[in-house]
Short mmCIF file of C-alpha atoms in Angstrom, two decimals:
data_model
loop_
_atom_site.label_atom_id
_atom_site.label_comp_id
_atom_site.label_asym_id
_atom_site.label_seq_id
_atom_site.Cartn_x
_atom_site.Cartn_y
_atom_site.Cartn_z
CA GLY A 1 0.00 0.00 0.00
CA ALA A 2 0.83 3.72 0.14
CA VAL A 3 1.89 4.16 -3.46
CA VAL A 4 2.44 7.56 -5.01
CA SER A 5 2.99 7.96 -8.72
CA GLN A 6 4.39 10.86 -10.72
CA HIS A 7 4.11 11.60 -14.39
CA PRO A 8 6.18 12.16 -16.41
CA SER A 9 9.30 10.58 -14.97
CA ARG A 10 11.47 12.64 -17.26
CA VAL A 11 10.79 15.68 -19.40
CA ILE A 12 12.90 17.89 -21.63
CA CYS A 13 11.49 21.23 -22.68
CA LYS A 14 12.65 24.39 -24.35
CA SER A 15 13.27 27.57 -22.45
CA GLY A 16 10.12 29.67 -22.15
CA THR A 17 7.65 26.81 -22.29
CA SER A 18 5.55 25.45 -19.41
CA VAL A 19 5.65 21.95 -18.02
CA LYS A 20 3.04 20.17 -15.91
CA ILE A 21 3.93 17.38 -13.50
CA GLU A 22 1.22 15.17 -11.99
CA CYS A 23 1.33 13.50 -8.60
CA ARG A 24 -1.22 10.84 -7.68
CA SER A 25 -1.83 8.81 -4.55
CA LEU A 26 -2.92 5.45 -5.91
CA ASP A 27 -4.29 3.60 -2.89
CA PHE A 28 -5.14 6.26 -0.33
CA GLN A 29 -6.68 9.67 -0.12
CA ALA A 30 -4.13 12.39 0.48
CA THR A 31 -5.31 15.22 2.67
CA THR A 32 -2.05 16.99 2.05
CA MET A 33 0.54 16.78 -0.70
CA PHE A 34 3.97 18.31 -0.77
CA TRP A 35 6.28 19.33 -3.59
CA TYR A 36 10.04 19.16 -3.24
CA ARG A 37 13.01 20.00 -5.37
CA GLN A 38 16.29 18.15 -5.08
CA PHE A 39 19.66 19.15 -6.47
CA PRO A 40 22.37 16.54 -7.13
CA LYS A 41 23.73 15.04 -3.91
CA LYS A 42 21.63 17.41 -1.84
CA SER A 43 18.70 16.85 0.45
CA LEU A 44 15.11 17.63 -0.37
CA MET A 45 14.01 21.25 -0.44
CA LEU A 46 10.34 21.79 0.31
CA MET A 47 8.72 24.09 -2.22
CA ALA A 48 5.09 24.10 -1.17
CA THR A 49 2.37 22.37 0.81
CA SER A 50 -0.90 21.68 -0.92
CA ASN A 51 -4.27 20.86 0.66
CA GLU A 52 -7.17 19.62 -1.42
CA GLY A 53 -9.48 22.44 -2.45
CA SER A 54 -7.39 25.28 -1.07
CA LYS A 55 -4.47 27.40 -2.16
CA ALA A 56 -0.99 26.01 -1.74
CA THR A 57 1.34 27.36 0.91
CA TYR A 58 4.71 28.22 -0.56
CA GLU A 59 8.02 28.20 1.26
CA GLN A 60 10.01 31.39 1.49
CA GLY A 61 11.85 32.13 -1.72
CA VAL A 62 9.65 29.98 -3.95
CA GLU A 63 7.87 31.99 -6.65
CA LYS A 64 4.20 31.09 -6.55
CA ASP A 65 3.58 32.56 -9.99
CA LYS A 66 6.31 30.42 -11.47
CA PHE A 67 5.46 27.17 -9.73
CA LEU A 68 1.71 26.79 -9.95
CA ILE A 69 0.22 24.10 -7.75
CA ASN A 70 -3.28 22.70 -8.04
CA HIS A 71 -4.70 20.09 -5.69
CA ALA A 72 -7.92 19.28 -7.50
CA SER A 73 -8.85 16.10 -5.63
CA LEU A 74 -7.77 13.94 -2.71
CA THR A 75 -5.65 11.84 -5.07
CA LEU A 76 -4.21 14.35 -7.51
CA SER A 77 -1.94 17.38 -7.29
CA THR A 78 -0.18 19.08 -10.18
CA LEU A 79 2.87 21.30 -10.36
CA THR A 80 3.21 23.54 -13.40
CA VAL A 81 6.56 25.17 -14.03
CA THR A 82 5.70 28.24 -16.07
CA SER A 83 8.09 29.90 -18.53
CA ALA A 84 10.78 27.41 -17.63
CA HIS A 85 14.43 28.41 -17.79
CA PRO A 86 17.60 26.29 -17.58
CA GLU A 87 18.00 27.13 -13.89
CA ASP A 88 14.68 25.37 -13.27
CA SER A 89 16.26 22.09 -14.36
CA SER A 90 16.09 19.81 -11.36
CA PHE A 91 14.58 16.69 -9.82
CA TYR A 92 11.05 17.40 -8.61
CA ILE A 93 9.48 15.00 -6.11
CA CYS A 94 6.03 15.00 -4.62
CA SER A 95 4.84 13.33 -1.45
CA ALA A 96 1.44 12.61 0.02
CA THR A 97 0.17 11.99 3.50
CA PRO A 98 -3.07 10.21 4.37
CA GLY A 99 -3.48 12.42 7.40
CA LYS A 100 -1.09 10.64 9.70
CA TYR A 101 2.44 11.90 10.08
CA GLU A 102 4.25 9.74 7.56
CA GLN A 103 4.77 10.95 3.99
CA TYR A 104 4.98 8.71 0.97
CA PHE A 105 7.05 9.92 -1.93
CA GLY A 106 6.63 9.62 -5.66
CA PRO A 107 9.48 8.40 -7.88
CA GLY A 108 10.37 11.92 -8.98
CA THR A 109 10.41 13.84 -12.25
CA ARG A 110 13.64 14.93 -13.85
CA LEU A 111 13.14 18.22 -15.66
CA THR A 112 15.71 19.45 -18.15
CA VAL A 113 15.21 22.87 -19.71
CA THR A 114 17.28 23.53 -22.81
CA GLN B 1 22.61 25.84 13.54
CA LYS B 2 20.46 23.59 11.38
CA GLU B 3 17.34 22.11 12.93
CA VAL B 4 18.47 18.62 11.95
CA GLU B 5 22.09 17.53 11.68
CA GLN B 6 23.17 14.39 9.87
CA ASP B 7 26.65 13.23 8.93
CA PRO B 8 26.74 13.19 5.12
CA GLY B 9 29.29 10.40 4.92
CA PRO B 10 30.11 8.65 2.69
CA LEU B 11 30.08 5.64 4.96
CA SER B 12 31.62 2.48 3.58
CA VAL B 13 31.19 -0.88 5.33
CA PRO B 14 31.80 -4.54 4.42
CA GLU B 15 28.87 -6.81 3.69
CA GLY B 16 27.39 -8.26 6.88
CA ALA B 17 28.43 -5.34 9.07
CA ILE B 18 26.10 -3.54 11.45
CA VAL B 19 25.51 0.01 10.29
CA SER B 20 24.61 2.87 12.60
CA LEU B 21 23.14 6.04 11.13
CA ASN B 22 22.37 9.01 13.33
CA CYS B 23 20.71 12.40 13.44
CA THR B 24 20.55 15.09 16.06
CA TYR B 25 17.97 17.83 16.22
CA SER B 26 17.31 21.02 18.10
CA ASN B 27 13.53 21.51 17.93
CA SER B 28 11.90 19.94 20.99
CA ALA B 29 8.50 20.11 19.26
CA PHE B 30 9.40 17.21 16.98
CA GLN B 31 7.30 14.18 17.90
CA TYR B 32 7.37 12.01 14.80
CA PHE B 33 10.55 10.56 13.38
CA MET B 34 11.14 8.83 10.09
CA TRP B 35 13.91 7.22 8.13
CA TYR B 36 13.89 7.19 4.36
CA ARG B 37 16.11 5.35 1.91
CA GLN B 38 16.82 6.96 -1.44
CA TYR B 39 18.50 5.28 -4.35
CA SER B 40 20.14 7.44 -6.99
CA ARG B 41 17.61 9.24 -9.21
CA LYS B 42 14.64 7.80 -7.30
CA GLY B 43 12.17 9.16 -4.79
CA PRO B 44 12.72 8.45 -1.08
CA GLU B 45 11.23 5.25 0.30
CA LEU B 46 9.83 5.23 3.83
CA LEU B 47 11.69 2.64 5.91
CA MET B 48 10.67 3.28 9.49
CA TYR B 49 8.60 5.72 11.46
CA THR B 50 8.26 6.17 15.19
CA TYR B 51 6.39 8.39 17.55
CA SER B 52 8.16 9.90 20.54
CA SER B 53 10.95 8.01 22.33
CA GLY B 54 11.65 4.32 22.13
CA ASN B 55 12.73 1.57 19.78
CA LYS B 56 11.07 0.01 16.79
CA GLU B 57 12.28 -3.03 14.90
CA ASP B 58 11.40 -4.22 11.41
CA GLY B 59 13.42 -7.07 10.01
CA ARG B 60 17.05 -6.00 9.77
CA PHE B 61 16.22 -2.40 10.68
CA THR B 62 15.91 -0.88 14.14
CA ALA B 63 15.01 2.74 14.78
CA GLN B 64 15.75 4.39 18.11
CA VAL B 65 14.58 7.74 19.38
CA ASP B 66 15.97 9.45 22.47
CA LYS B 67 14.02 12.66 22.90
CA SER B 68 15.88 13.64 26.05
CA SER B 69 19.09 13.80 24.03
CA LYS B 70 17.38 14.89 20.79
CA TYR B 71 19.08 12.01 19.04
CA ILE B 72 17.74 9.37 16.67
CA SER B 73 19.41 6.34 15.16
CA LEU B 74 18.82 3.73 12.50
CA PHE B 75 20.63 0.41 12.78
CA ILE B 76 20.96 -1.96 9.87
CA ARG B 77 21.99 -5.51 10.72
CA ASP B 78 23.64 -7.92 8.30
CA SER B 79 24.08 -5.15 5.75
CA GLN B 80 23.82 -6.08 2.08
CA PRO B 81 25.13 -4.41 -1.08
CA SER B 82 21.50 -3.62 -1.91
CA ASP B 83 21.43 -1.40 1.19
CA SER B 84 23.82 0.97 -0.59
CA ALA B 85 21.85 4.21 -0.84
CA THR B 86 21.42 7.57 0.82
CA TYR B 87 19.56 7.46 4.13
CA LEU B 88 17.58 10.51 5.18
CA CYS B 89 16.21 11.16 8.62
CA ALA B 90 13.09 13.29 8.81
CA MET B 91 10.94 14.61 11.61
CA SER B 92 7.72 16.44 12.17
CA ALA B 93 5.94 18.23 14.97
CA GLY B 94 2.50 16.85 14.14
CA GLY B 95 0.28 14.89 11.81
CA GLY B 96 0.13 16.29 8.29
CA ASN B 97 2.85 18.78 9.11
CA LYS B 98 5.79 19.31 6.85
CA LEU B 99 8.89 17.25 7.41
CA THR B 100 12.29 18.60 8.28
CA PHE B 101 15.00 16.48 6.70
CA GLY B 102 18.59 15.79 7.50
CA THR B 103 21.06 16.19 4.67
CA GLY B 104 21.29 12.41 4.19
CA THR B 105 24.08 9.89 4.78
CA GLN B 106 25.47 8.09 1.78
CA LEU B 107 26.06 4.42 2.60
CA LYS B 108 28.05 1.94 0.55
CA VAL B 109 28.08 -1.74 1.46
CA GLU B 110 30.94 -3.50 -0.23
CA LEU B 111 31.31 -7.18 -1.08
#
């Protein structure tokens, strides 16, 4: 149990375009989902916390207009990187919690902006 | 001072060794403690989670929490090459709250 999927697993896009990443909890309802960014050999950096049906809460320094988060249902959250630039290239990982304290992570999405 | 401190390693051990991974923290509000394993280019996998102080065992893994010392540990017995990964400690003050992660310890188990 407690499976979280992400799609796509890898995406390459041109500078200036937008990219949408989906995060789904497959076998539980996620009251809260989180989006992280991870640089090579670094720990996870929390970008935002998303609750179903309400606006996401962004961490300090994260541009909410650039990283649009939608939590449309208890099993789906999306992250859209708008007007992507090469510096946005990174490993993006989502996690979901069923309401208890543990978080279950997706497999990650590697974004490369050329 | 970071809220959570974790030795980044790398830690290299022979197959079959007992591995001890540790984290210290400064926030006394943390009540929930987790250990994640992350293979290269993959998402973290939840290994163990505990609430408050005490021990928890699951197969070859044992998690210990000492809240009085603000110190948590993960022990891996009979380590295998497949245990080679980065191990992240994480903690939270309450249910549904965001996690605070350690920087991760890179472990290599050699044949």
